[in-house]
Amino acid sequence: MPEGDTVHKLALFLDRELRALVVDAIRLHPAFGVSRPGPLRVAGVTCQGKHLYLGLADGATLRSHLGLYGSWHRYRPGEPWRKPTRQASIQVETATWRFVCFNAKEAEWLRTDGFRQLDQRARLGPDLIQAPPGEPPADAAAWQRWVRALAGQDTLIVDLLLDQRIAAGIGNVYKSEVLFLEHC
């Protein structure tokens, strides 16, 4: 499963490639909802933890989560894909490229600043890669009080590390490395 830093790199790449671009269509696997025909202008691509957000100028946002097996590929139109079409969760089509997300765990359309998007983002804690200064609290004592208030006194450290409300983007790889380094 990609960790938060991998999703950040992906978001930076997709933002650089798609921001302000008019795309021909965004196609979703039927399990995830409806496709959107173009022209669609991309406002930007961001992420919070392991969630990727592709925002459109019309106020819609496509949220995706790669889960354990998801990956993004880029192809020229007509170029053969390295994975079967049936595994394509998302396709972003431009005149020169096809950006294809295979095997996503989740994908859904949200309204920018709509209830579902605000609720979903509120369930995610600060993204440690891009947390604004002071959030999470800068000093260790304030940080501990904040975590205890959120998770409780008796929560195991392994559960704290994976709780996305506390820190979005940490997964099993980083959890295991932190526990190893701290001899836990």
mmCIF file of C-alpha atoms in Angstrom:
data_model
loop_
_atom_site.group_PDB
_atom_site.id
_atom_site.type_symbol
_atom_site.label_atom_id
_atom_site.label_comp_id
_atom_site.label_asym_id
_atom_site.label_seq_id
_atom_site.Cartn_x
_atom_site.Cartn_y
_atom_site.Cartn_z
ATOM 1 C CA MET A 1 0.000 0.000 0.000
ATOM 2 C CA PRO A 2 1.428 3.399 -0.905
ATOM 3 C CA GLU A 3 2.322 5.525 2.108
ATOM 4 C CA GLY A 4 1.414 9.206 2.385
ATOM 5 C CA ASP A 5 4.710 10.391 0.896
ATOM 6 C CA THR A 6 4.069 8.361 -2.274
ATOM 7 C CA VAL A 7 0.625 9.916 -2.654
ATOM 8 C CA HIS A 8 2.195 13.382 -2.174
ATOM 9 C CA LYS A 9 4.637 12.716 -5.017
ATOM 10 C CA LEU A 10 1.770 11.487 -7.162
ATOM 11 C CA ALA A 11 -0.331 14.570 -6.358
ATOM 12 C CA LEU A 12 2.577 16.891 -7.245
ATOM 13 C CA PHE A 13 3.120 15.073 -10.539
ATOM 14 C CA LEU A 14 -0.569 15.041 -11.502
ATOM 15 C CA ASP A 15 -0.976 18.683 -10.461
ATOM 16 C CA ARG A 16 1.988 19.694 -12.632
ATOM 17 C CA GLU A 17 0.572 17.712 -15.581
ATOM 18 C CA LEU A 18 -3.122 18.621 -15.255
ATOM 19 C CA ARG A 19 -3.519 22.012 -13.487
ATOM 20 C CA ALA A 20 -5.434 24.493 -15.654
ATOM 21 C CA LEU A 21 -5.633 21.907 -18.431
ATOM 22 C CA VAL A 22 -8.903 21.173 -20.191
ATOM 23 C CA VAL A 23 -9.466 17.415 -20.188
ATOM 24 C CA ASP A 24 -11.602 15.550 -22.694
ATOM 25 C CA ALA A 25 -13.245 13.274 -20.120
ATOM 26 C CA ILE A 26 -12.882 11.688 -16.706
ATOM 27 C CA ARG A 27 -14.123 8.124 -16.787
ATOM 28 C CA LEU A 28 -14.850 6.070 -13.674
ATOM 29 C CA HIS A 29 -15.335 2.337 -13.353
ATOM 30 C CA PRO A 30 -19.110 1.804 -12.963
ATOM 31 C CA ALA A 31 -18.573 0.631 -9.367
ATOM 32 C CA PHE A 32 -17.441 4.162 -8.435
ATOM 33 C CA GLY A 33 -20.084 6.301 -10.087
ATOM 34 C CA VAL A 34 -20.646 8.303 -13.219
ATOM 35 C CA SER A 35 -18.096 9.486 -15.734
ATOM 36 C CA ARG A 36 -17.874 13.148 -16.680
ATOM 37 C CA PRO A 37 -17.576 14.117 -20.351
ATOM 38 C CA GLY A 38 -15.454 17.130 -21.190
ATOM 39 C CA PRO A 39 -14.432 19.695 -21.661
ATOM 40 C CA LEU A 40 -13.462 19.888 -17.982
ATOM 41 C CA ARG A 41 -10.898 22.329 -16.574
ATOM 42 C CA VAL A 42 -8.698 20.954 -13.804
ATOM 43 C CA ALA A 43 -8.299 23.425 -10.915
ATOM 44 C CA GLY A 44 -5.596 21.358 -9.235
ATOM 45 C CA VAL A 45 -4.584 18.079 -7.652
ATOM 46 C CA THR A 46 -3.907 17.851 -3.910
ATOM 47 C CA CYS A 47 -3.781 15.210 -1.230
ATOM 48 C CA GLN A 48 -4.281 14.715 2.468
ATOM 49 C CA GLY A 49 -2.614 11.620 3.812
ATOM 50 C CA LYS A 50 -3.399 8.812 1.386
ATOM 51 C CA HIS A 51 -6.399 10.550 -0.214
ATOM 52 C CA LEU A 52 -5.901 12.199 -3.606
ATOM 53 C CA TYR A 53 -8.199 15.047 -4.680
ATOM 54 C CA LEU A 54 -8.558 16.090 -8.314
ATOM 55 C CA GLY A 55 -10.447 19.397 -8.253
ATOM 56 C CA LEU A 56 -12.334 20.782 -11.219
ATOM 57 C CA ALA A 57 -13.062 24.416 -11.947
ATOM 58 C CA ASP A 58 -16.816 23.709 -11.849
ATOM 59 C CA GLY A 59 -16.633 22.856 -8.127
ATOM 60 C CA ALA A 60 -16.544 19.067 -8.373
ATOM 61 C CA THR A 61 -13.745 17.048 -6.765
ATOM 62 C CA LEU A 62 -12.779 13.479 -7.523
ATOM 63 C CA ARG A 63 -11.455 11.802 -4.352
ATOM 64 C CA SER A 64 -9.531 8.577 -4.654
ATOM 65 C CA HIS A 65 -7.676 6.213 -2.346
ATOM 66 C CA LEU A 66 -5.255 3.679 -3.826
ATOM 67 C CA GLY A 67 -5.679 1.117 -1.076
ATOM 68 C CA LEU A 68 -3.353 -1.876 -1.188
ATOM 69 C CA TYR A 69 -3.137 -2.482 -4.935
ATOM 70 C CA GLY A 70 -3.874 0.862 -6.619
ATOM 71 C CA SER A 71 -1.455 2.597 -8.961
ATOM 72 C CA TRP A 72 -1.466 5.405 -11.505
ATOM 73 C CA HIS A 73 -0.055 5.059 -15.026
ATOM 74 C CA ARG A 74 0.395 7.498 -17.908
ATOM 75 C CA TYR A 75 -0.037 6.481 -21.538
ATOM 76 C CA ARG A 76 -0.143 8.159 -24.932
ATOM 77 C CA PRO A 77 -3.477 7.766 -26.758
ATOM 78 C CA GLY A 78 -3.518 4.370 -28.449
ATOM 79 C CA GLU A 79 -0.545 3.063 -26.449
ATOM 80 C CA PRO A 80 -1.188 -0.415 -24.977
ATOM 81 C CA TRP A 81 -1.829 -0.481 -21.239
ATOM 82 C CA ARG A 82 0.249 -2.692 -18.940
ATOM 83 C CA LYS A 83 -2.885 -3.753 -17.032
ATOM 84 C CA PRO A 84 -6.297 -4.953 -18.229
ATOM 85 C CA THR A 85 -8.949 -2.332 -18.992
ATOM 86 C CA ARG A 86 -11.324 -3.955 -16.472
ATOM 87 C CA GLN A 87 -8.926 -2.900 -13.676
ATOM 88 C CA ALA A 88 -9.104 0.796 -14.659
ATOM 89 C CA SER A 89 -10.815 2.676 -11.823
ATOM 90 C CA ILE A 90 -10.237 6.208 -13.171
ATOM 91 C CA GLN A 91 -9.232 7.505 -16.591
ATOM 92 C CA VAL A 92 -8.353 11.155 -17.134
ATOM 93 C CA GLU A 93 -8.187 11.759 -20.876
ATOM 94 C CA THR A 94 -6.372 14.683 -22.474
ATOM 95 C CA ALA A 95 -5.426 15.308 -26.098
ATOM 96 C CA THR A 96 -1.893 14.003 -25.475
ATOM 97 C CA TRP A 97 -2.089 11.684 -22.447
ATOM 98 C CA ARG A 98 -4.261 9.134 -20.661
ATOM 99 C CA PHE A 99 -3.765 9.102 -16.880
ATOM 100 C CA VAL A 100 -5.148 5.798 -15.616
ATOM 101 C CA CYS A 101 -5.616 4.709 -12.014
ATOM 102 C CA PHE A 102 -5.811 0.938 -11.727
ATOM 103 C CA ASN A 103 -7.342 -0.995 -8.833
ATOM 104 C CA ALA A 104 -8.243 1.969 -6.612
ATOM 105 C CA LYS A 105 -9.835 1.050 -3.319
ATOM 106 C CA GLU A 106 -12.132 4.093 -3.442
ATOM 107 C CA ALA A 107 -13.144 6.791 -5.895
ATOM 108 C CA GLU A 108 -16.035 9.225 -5.604
ATOM 109 C CA TRP A 109 -17.228 12.603 -6.794
ATOM 110 C CA LEU A 110 -17.570 15.283 -4.131
ATOM 111 C CA ARG A 111 -18.719 18.890 -4.286
ATOM 112 C CA THR A 112 -15.922 21.249 -3.325
ATOM 113 C CA ASP A 113 -16.678 22.378 0.236
ATOM 114 C CA GLY A 114 -19.806 20.211 0.199
ATOM 115 C CA PHE A 115 -20.827 18.288 3.312
ATOM 116 C CA ARG A 116 -19.354 14.930 2.228
ATOM 117 C CA GLN A 117 -15.988 16.458 1.380
ATOM 118 C CA LEU A 118 -15.810 18.528 4.570
ATOM 119 C CA ASP A 119 -16.880 15.519 6.649
ATOM 120 C CA GLN A 120 -14.355 13.240 4.971
ATOM 121 C CA ARG A 121 -11.481 15.697 5.422
ATOM 122 C CA ALA A 122 -12.486 16.338 9.041
ATOM 123 C CA ARG A 123 -11.982 12.622 9.726
ATOM 124 C CA LEU A 124 -8.358 12.953 8.675
ATOM 125 C CA GLY A 125 -5.803 14.386 11.038
ATOM 126 C CA PRO A 126 -2.987 16.675 10.076
ATOM 127 C CA ASP A 127 -0.900 15.512 7.178
ATOM 128 C CA LEU A 128 2.599 15.335 8.635
ATOM 129 C CA ILE A 129 4.181 16.207 5.312
ATOM 130 C CA GLN A 130 2.218 19.437 4.896
ATOM 131 C CA ALA A 131 0.876 20.232 8.377
ATOM 132 C CA PRO A 132 0.555 23.974 8.954
ATOM 133 C CA PRO A 133 2.762 25.382 11.717
ATOM 134 C CA GLY A 134 1.302 24.689 15.133
ATOM 135 C CA GLU A 135 -1.037 21.942 13.962
ATOM 136 C CA PRO A 136 -0.313 19.398 15.334
ATOM 137 C CA PRO A 137 0.934 21.222 18.400
ATOM 138 C CA ALA A 138 4.593 22.135 18.056
ATOM 139 C CA ASP A 139 5.742 21.122 21.545
ATOM 140 C CA ALA A 140 5.735 17.523 22.777
ATOM 141 C CA ALA A 141 3.560 18.109 25.867
ATOM 142 C CA ALA A 142 0.807 19.806 23.844
ATOM 143 C CA TRP A 143 1.047 17.047 21.242
ATOM 144 C CA GLN A 144 0.617 14.337 23.909
ATOM 145 C CA ARG A 145 -2.408 16.094 25.442
ATOM 146 C CA TRP A 146 -3.997 16.436 21.999
ATOM 147 C CA VAL A 147 -3.439 12.753 21.130
ATOM 148 C CA ARG A 148 -4.708 11.545 24.524
ATOM 149 C CA ALA A 149 -7.837 13.672 24.203
ATOM 150 C CA LEU A 150 -8.484 12.252 20.751
ATOM 151 C CA ALA A 151 -7.567 8.588 21.236
ATOM 152 C CA GLY A 152 -7.705 7.948 24.960
ATOM 153 C CA GLN A 153 -5.136 7.065 27.591
ATOM 154 C CA ASP A 154 -5.056 3.280 27.051
ATOM 155 C CA THR A 155 -4.637 3.183 23.273
ATOM 156 C CA LEU A 156 -1.647 1.136 22.129
ATOM 157 C CA ILE A 157 1.127 2.974 20.286
ATOM 158 C CA VAL A 158 0.647 0.725 17.246
ATOM 159 C CA ASP A 159 -2.989 1.859 17.040
ATOM 160 C CA LEU A 160 -2.052 5.515 17.538
ATOM 161 C CA LEU A 161 0.400 5.406 14.652
ATOM 162 C CA LEU A 162 -2.227 4.018 12.279
ATOM 163 C CA ASP A 163 -5.083 6.262 13.443
ATOM 164 C CA GLN A 164 -5.607 8.586 10.466
ATOM 165 C CA ARG A 165 -7.421 11.095 12.724
ATOM 166 C CA ILE A 166 -4.128 11.686 14.544
ATOM 167 C CA ALA A 167 -1.794 11.790 11.550
ATOM 168 C CA ALA A 168 -2.955 11.217 7.996
ATOM 169 C CA GLY A 169 -0.705 9.224 5.716
ATOM 170 C CA ILE A 170 1.079 6.831 8.080
ATOM 171 C CA GLY A 171 0.745 3.202 7.048
ATOM 172 C CA ASN A 172 2.214 -0.147 8.003
ATOM 173 C CA VAL A 173 5.671 0.528 6.568
ATOM 174 C CA TYR A 174 6.269 3.720 8.561
ATOM 175 C CA LYS A 175 4.521 2.260 11.618
ATOM 176 C CA SER A 176 6.888 -0.721 11.565
ATOM 177 C CA GLU A 177 9.966 1.454 11.035
ATOM 178 C CA VAL A 178 9.056 3.801 13.910
ATOM 179 C CA LEU A 179 8.388 0.902 16.260
ATOM 180 C CA PHE A 180 11.697 -0.740 15.248
ATOM 181 C CA LEU A 181 13.677 2.491 15.749
ATOM 182 C CA GLU A 182 12.050 3.017 19.150
ATOM 183 C CA HIS A 183 12.608 -0.637 20.137
ATOM 184 C CA CYS A 184 8.872 -1.206 20.705
#
